[in-house]
Short mmCIF file of C-alpha atoms in Angstrom, two decimals:
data_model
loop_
_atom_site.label_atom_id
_atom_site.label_comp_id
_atom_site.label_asym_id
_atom_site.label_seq_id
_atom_site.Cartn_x
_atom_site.Cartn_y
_atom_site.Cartn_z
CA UNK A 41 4.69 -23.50 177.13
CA UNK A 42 2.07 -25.88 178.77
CA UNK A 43 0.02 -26.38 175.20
CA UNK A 44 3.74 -26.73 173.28
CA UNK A 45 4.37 -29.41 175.62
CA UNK A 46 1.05 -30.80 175.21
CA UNK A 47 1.42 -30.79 171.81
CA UNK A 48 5.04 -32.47 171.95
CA UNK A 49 3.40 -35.68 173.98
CA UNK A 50 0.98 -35.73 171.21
CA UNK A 51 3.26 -36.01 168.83
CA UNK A 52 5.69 -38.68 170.27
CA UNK A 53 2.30 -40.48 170.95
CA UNK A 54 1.09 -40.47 166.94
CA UNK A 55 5.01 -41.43 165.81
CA UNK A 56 5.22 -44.08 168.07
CA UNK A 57 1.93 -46.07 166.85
CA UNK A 58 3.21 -47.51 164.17
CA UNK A 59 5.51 -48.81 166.79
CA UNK A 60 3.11 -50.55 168.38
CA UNK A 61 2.89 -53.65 165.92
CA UNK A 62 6.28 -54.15 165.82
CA UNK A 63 6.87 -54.81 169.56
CA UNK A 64 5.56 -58.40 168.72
CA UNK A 65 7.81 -59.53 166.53
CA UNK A 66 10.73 -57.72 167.74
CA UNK A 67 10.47 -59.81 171.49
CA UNK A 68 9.10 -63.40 169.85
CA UNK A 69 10.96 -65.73 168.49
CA UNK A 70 9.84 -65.48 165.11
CA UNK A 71 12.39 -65.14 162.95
CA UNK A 72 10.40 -64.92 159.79
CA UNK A 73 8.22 -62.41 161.69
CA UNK A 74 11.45 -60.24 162.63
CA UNK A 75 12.86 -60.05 159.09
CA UNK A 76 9.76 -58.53 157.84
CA UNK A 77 10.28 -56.01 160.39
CA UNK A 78 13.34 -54.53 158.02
CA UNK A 79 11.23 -52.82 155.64
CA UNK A 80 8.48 -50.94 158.37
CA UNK A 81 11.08 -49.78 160.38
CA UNK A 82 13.29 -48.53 157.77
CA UNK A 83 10.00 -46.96 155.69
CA UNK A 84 9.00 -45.17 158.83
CA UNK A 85 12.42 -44.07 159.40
CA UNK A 86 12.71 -42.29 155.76
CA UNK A 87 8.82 -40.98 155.99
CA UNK A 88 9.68 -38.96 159.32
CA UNK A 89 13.03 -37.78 158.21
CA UNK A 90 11.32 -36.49 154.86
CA UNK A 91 8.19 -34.81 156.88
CA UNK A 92 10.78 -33.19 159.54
CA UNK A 93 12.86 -31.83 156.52
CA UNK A 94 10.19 -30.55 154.92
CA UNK A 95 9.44 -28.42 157.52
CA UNK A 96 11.63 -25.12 156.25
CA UNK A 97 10.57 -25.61 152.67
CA UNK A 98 6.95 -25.54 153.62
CA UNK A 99 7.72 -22.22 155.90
CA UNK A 100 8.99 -20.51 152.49
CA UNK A 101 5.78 -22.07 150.54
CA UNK A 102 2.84 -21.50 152.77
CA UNK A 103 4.54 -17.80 154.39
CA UNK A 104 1.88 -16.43 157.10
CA UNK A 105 0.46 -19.82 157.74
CA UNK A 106 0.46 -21.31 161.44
CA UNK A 107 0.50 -24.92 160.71
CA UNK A 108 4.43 -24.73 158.99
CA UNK A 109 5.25 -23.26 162.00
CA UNK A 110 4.27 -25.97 164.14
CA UNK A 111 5.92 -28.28 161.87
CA UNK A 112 9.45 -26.66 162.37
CA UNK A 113 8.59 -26.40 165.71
CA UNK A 114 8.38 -29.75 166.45
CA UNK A 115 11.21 -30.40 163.60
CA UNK A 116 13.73 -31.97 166.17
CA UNK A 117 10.92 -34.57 167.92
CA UNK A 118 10.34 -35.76 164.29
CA UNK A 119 13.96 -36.01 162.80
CA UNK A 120 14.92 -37.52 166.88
CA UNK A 121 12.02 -40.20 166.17
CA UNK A 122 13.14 -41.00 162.74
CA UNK A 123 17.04 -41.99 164.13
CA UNK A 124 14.71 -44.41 166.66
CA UNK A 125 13.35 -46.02 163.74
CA UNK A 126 16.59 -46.33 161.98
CA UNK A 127 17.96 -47.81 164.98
CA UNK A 128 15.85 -50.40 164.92
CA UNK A 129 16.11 -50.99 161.41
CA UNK A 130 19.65 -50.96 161.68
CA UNK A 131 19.45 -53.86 165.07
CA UNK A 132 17.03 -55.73 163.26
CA UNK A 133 19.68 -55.98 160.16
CA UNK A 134 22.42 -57.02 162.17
CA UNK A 135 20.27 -59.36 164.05
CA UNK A 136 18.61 -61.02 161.07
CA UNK A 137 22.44 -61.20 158.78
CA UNK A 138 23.74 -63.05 162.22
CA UNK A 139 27.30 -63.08 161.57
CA UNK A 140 29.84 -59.94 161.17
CA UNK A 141 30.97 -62.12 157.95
CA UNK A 142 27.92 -61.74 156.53
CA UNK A 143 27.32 -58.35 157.60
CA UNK A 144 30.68 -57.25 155.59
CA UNK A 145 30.36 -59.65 152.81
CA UNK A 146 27.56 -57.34 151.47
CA UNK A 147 28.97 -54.01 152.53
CA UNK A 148 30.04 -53.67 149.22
CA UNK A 149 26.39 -53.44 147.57
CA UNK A 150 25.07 -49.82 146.76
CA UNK A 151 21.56 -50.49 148.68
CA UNK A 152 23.86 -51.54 152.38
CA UNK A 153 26.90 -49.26 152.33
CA UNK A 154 24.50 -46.27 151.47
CA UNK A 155 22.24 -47.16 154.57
CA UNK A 156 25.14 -47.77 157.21
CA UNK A 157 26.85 -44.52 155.78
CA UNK A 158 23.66 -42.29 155.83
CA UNK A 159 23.23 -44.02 159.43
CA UNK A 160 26.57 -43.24 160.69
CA UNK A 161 26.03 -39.63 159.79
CA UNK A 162 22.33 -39.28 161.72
CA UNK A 163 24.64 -40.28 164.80
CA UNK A 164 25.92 -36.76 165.66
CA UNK A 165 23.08 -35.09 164.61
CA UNK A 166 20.55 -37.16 166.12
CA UNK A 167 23.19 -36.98 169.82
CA UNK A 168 23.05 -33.08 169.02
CA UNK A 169 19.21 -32.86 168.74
CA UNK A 170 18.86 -30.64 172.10
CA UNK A 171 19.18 -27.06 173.29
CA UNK A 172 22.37 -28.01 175.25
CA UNK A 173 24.33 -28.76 172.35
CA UNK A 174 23.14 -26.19 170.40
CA UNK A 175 24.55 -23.45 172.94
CA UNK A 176 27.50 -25.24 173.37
CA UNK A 177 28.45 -25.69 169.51
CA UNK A 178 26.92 -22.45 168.54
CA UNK A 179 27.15 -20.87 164.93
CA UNK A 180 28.60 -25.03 164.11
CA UNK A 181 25.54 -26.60 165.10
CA UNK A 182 24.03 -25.40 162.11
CA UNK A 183 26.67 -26.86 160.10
CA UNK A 184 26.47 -29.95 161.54
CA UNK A 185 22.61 -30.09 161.16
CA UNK A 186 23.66 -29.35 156.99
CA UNK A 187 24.88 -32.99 156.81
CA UNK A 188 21.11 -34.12 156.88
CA UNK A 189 20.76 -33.02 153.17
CA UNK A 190 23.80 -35.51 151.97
CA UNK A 191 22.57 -38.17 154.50
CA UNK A 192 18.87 -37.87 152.90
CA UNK A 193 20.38 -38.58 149.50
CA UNK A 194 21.97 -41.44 150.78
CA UNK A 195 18.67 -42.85 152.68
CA UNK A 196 16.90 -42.19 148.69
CA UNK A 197 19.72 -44.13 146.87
CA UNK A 198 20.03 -46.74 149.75
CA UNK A 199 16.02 -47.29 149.68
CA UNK A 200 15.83 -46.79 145.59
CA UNK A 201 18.80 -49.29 144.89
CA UNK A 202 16.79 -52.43 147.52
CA UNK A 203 15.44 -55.33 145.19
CA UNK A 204 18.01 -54.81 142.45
CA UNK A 205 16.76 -51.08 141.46
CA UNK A 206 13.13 -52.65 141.89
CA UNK A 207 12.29 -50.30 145.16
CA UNK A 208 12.84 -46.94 143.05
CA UNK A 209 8.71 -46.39 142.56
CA UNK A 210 8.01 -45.83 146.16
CA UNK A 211 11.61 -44.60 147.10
CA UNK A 212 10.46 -41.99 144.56
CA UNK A 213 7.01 -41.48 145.43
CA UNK A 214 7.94 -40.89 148.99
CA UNK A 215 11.06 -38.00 148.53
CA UNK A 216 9.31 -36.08 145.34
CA UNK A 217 7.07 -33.47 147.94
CA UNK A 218 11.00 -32.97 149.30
CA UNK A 219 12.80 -32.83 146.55
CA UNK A 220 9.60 -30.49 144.80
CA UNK A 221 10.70 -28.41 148.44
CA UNK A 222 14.26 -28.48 147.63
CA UNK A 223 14.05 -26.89 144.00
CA UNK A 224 11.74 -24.57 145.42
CA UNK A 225 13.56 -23.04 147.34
CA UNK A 226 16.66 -22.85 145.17
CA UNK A 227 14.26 -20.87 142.81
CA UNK A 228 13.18 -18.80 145.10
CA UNK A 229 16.42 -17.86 146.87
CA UNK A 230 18.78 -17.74 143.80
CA UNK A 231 16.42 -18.23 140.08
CA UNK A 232 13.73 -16.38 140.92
CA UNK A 233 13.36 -13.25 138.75
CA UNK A 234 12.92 -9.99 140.74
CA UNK A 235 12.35 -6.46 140.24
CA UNK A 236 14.83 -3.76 139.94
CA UNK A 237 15.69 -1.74 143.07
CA UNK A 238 14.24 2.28 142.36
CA UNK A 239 17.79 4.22 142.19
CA UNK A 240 18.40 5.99 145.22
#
């Protein structure tokens, strides 16, 4: 338990560096500097959700190995730190828009009403994210963890659709090893060819 925990401070300590810069900015009175905080916090955001989901697909790939286990071990601390950085993305949005007009005036566009809804969704799972509420919702915790998968597609289409359509390249770049994960493990569960069972 002692290393596990070891290892848990470790981690929180790696995910937070790239926190580190933005601290800067995000206190100053820059507000130049604290626009171009939109784009780290929300890239950081999607790159820890897509390692943390990754983590059951890999299991399946790499069976017998130690290091997937350690990822879906440690599954919650990176899909918890991901919300974080959404959170900030999503205060440094409202911040930088200034006005609730403005903020609704461009609700309608794909790239914002596909962030805010993929947001609002991480908000029960992200409140959910402990031991406590998995006892207590039992067998519909795992159902509730299931909305991750439509909220991922939303965070792809939300990041893909930024710049007109122009942001698809690295929106893609950065989901293919998941998606790759995904269709792997459709295959393997459901396409997969296997062997005929020996009659009894």
């Amino acid at each position: 338990m002692a290393s596990r925990t070891r290892s848990s401070y470790i981690l929180w300590a790696v995910m937070a560096l790239p926190a580190l810069g933005m601290i800067g900015p995000l206190l100053g009175d820059d507000a130049r500097a604290f626009h171009h905080l939109l784009h780290p916090t929300g890239e950081w955001s999607a790159r820890l959700m897509i390692i943390g989901m990754m983590a059951s697909g890999l299991m399946l790939l790499f069976r017998g190995r130690s290091w997937p286990r350690w990822l879906l071990h440690h599954r919650r601390d990176i899909e918890v730190a991901a919300f974080l950085y959404a959170a900030v993305h999503t205060w440094v949005y409202v911040v930088d828009r200034g006005t609730l007009e403005r903020i609704l005036a461009a609700l309608p566009h794909t790239d914002i009403w596909t962030g805010w809804l993929a947001f609002l969704i991480f908000i029960p799972l992200a409140v959910t994210s402990n031991d406590v509420s998995q006892r207590w919702l039992s067998a519909g915790w795992k159902r509730l963890q299931k909305l991750a998968y439509p909220a991922a597609v939303l965070v792809l289409i939300h990041w893909a659709a930024l710049h007109n359509w122009g942001s698809w390249p690295p929106a893609a770049i950065h989901f293919g090893p998941l998606i790759a994960l995904w269709a792997y493990r459709v295959w393997y569960w459901y396409l997969r060819p296997r062997s005929p069972q020996a009659p009894a």
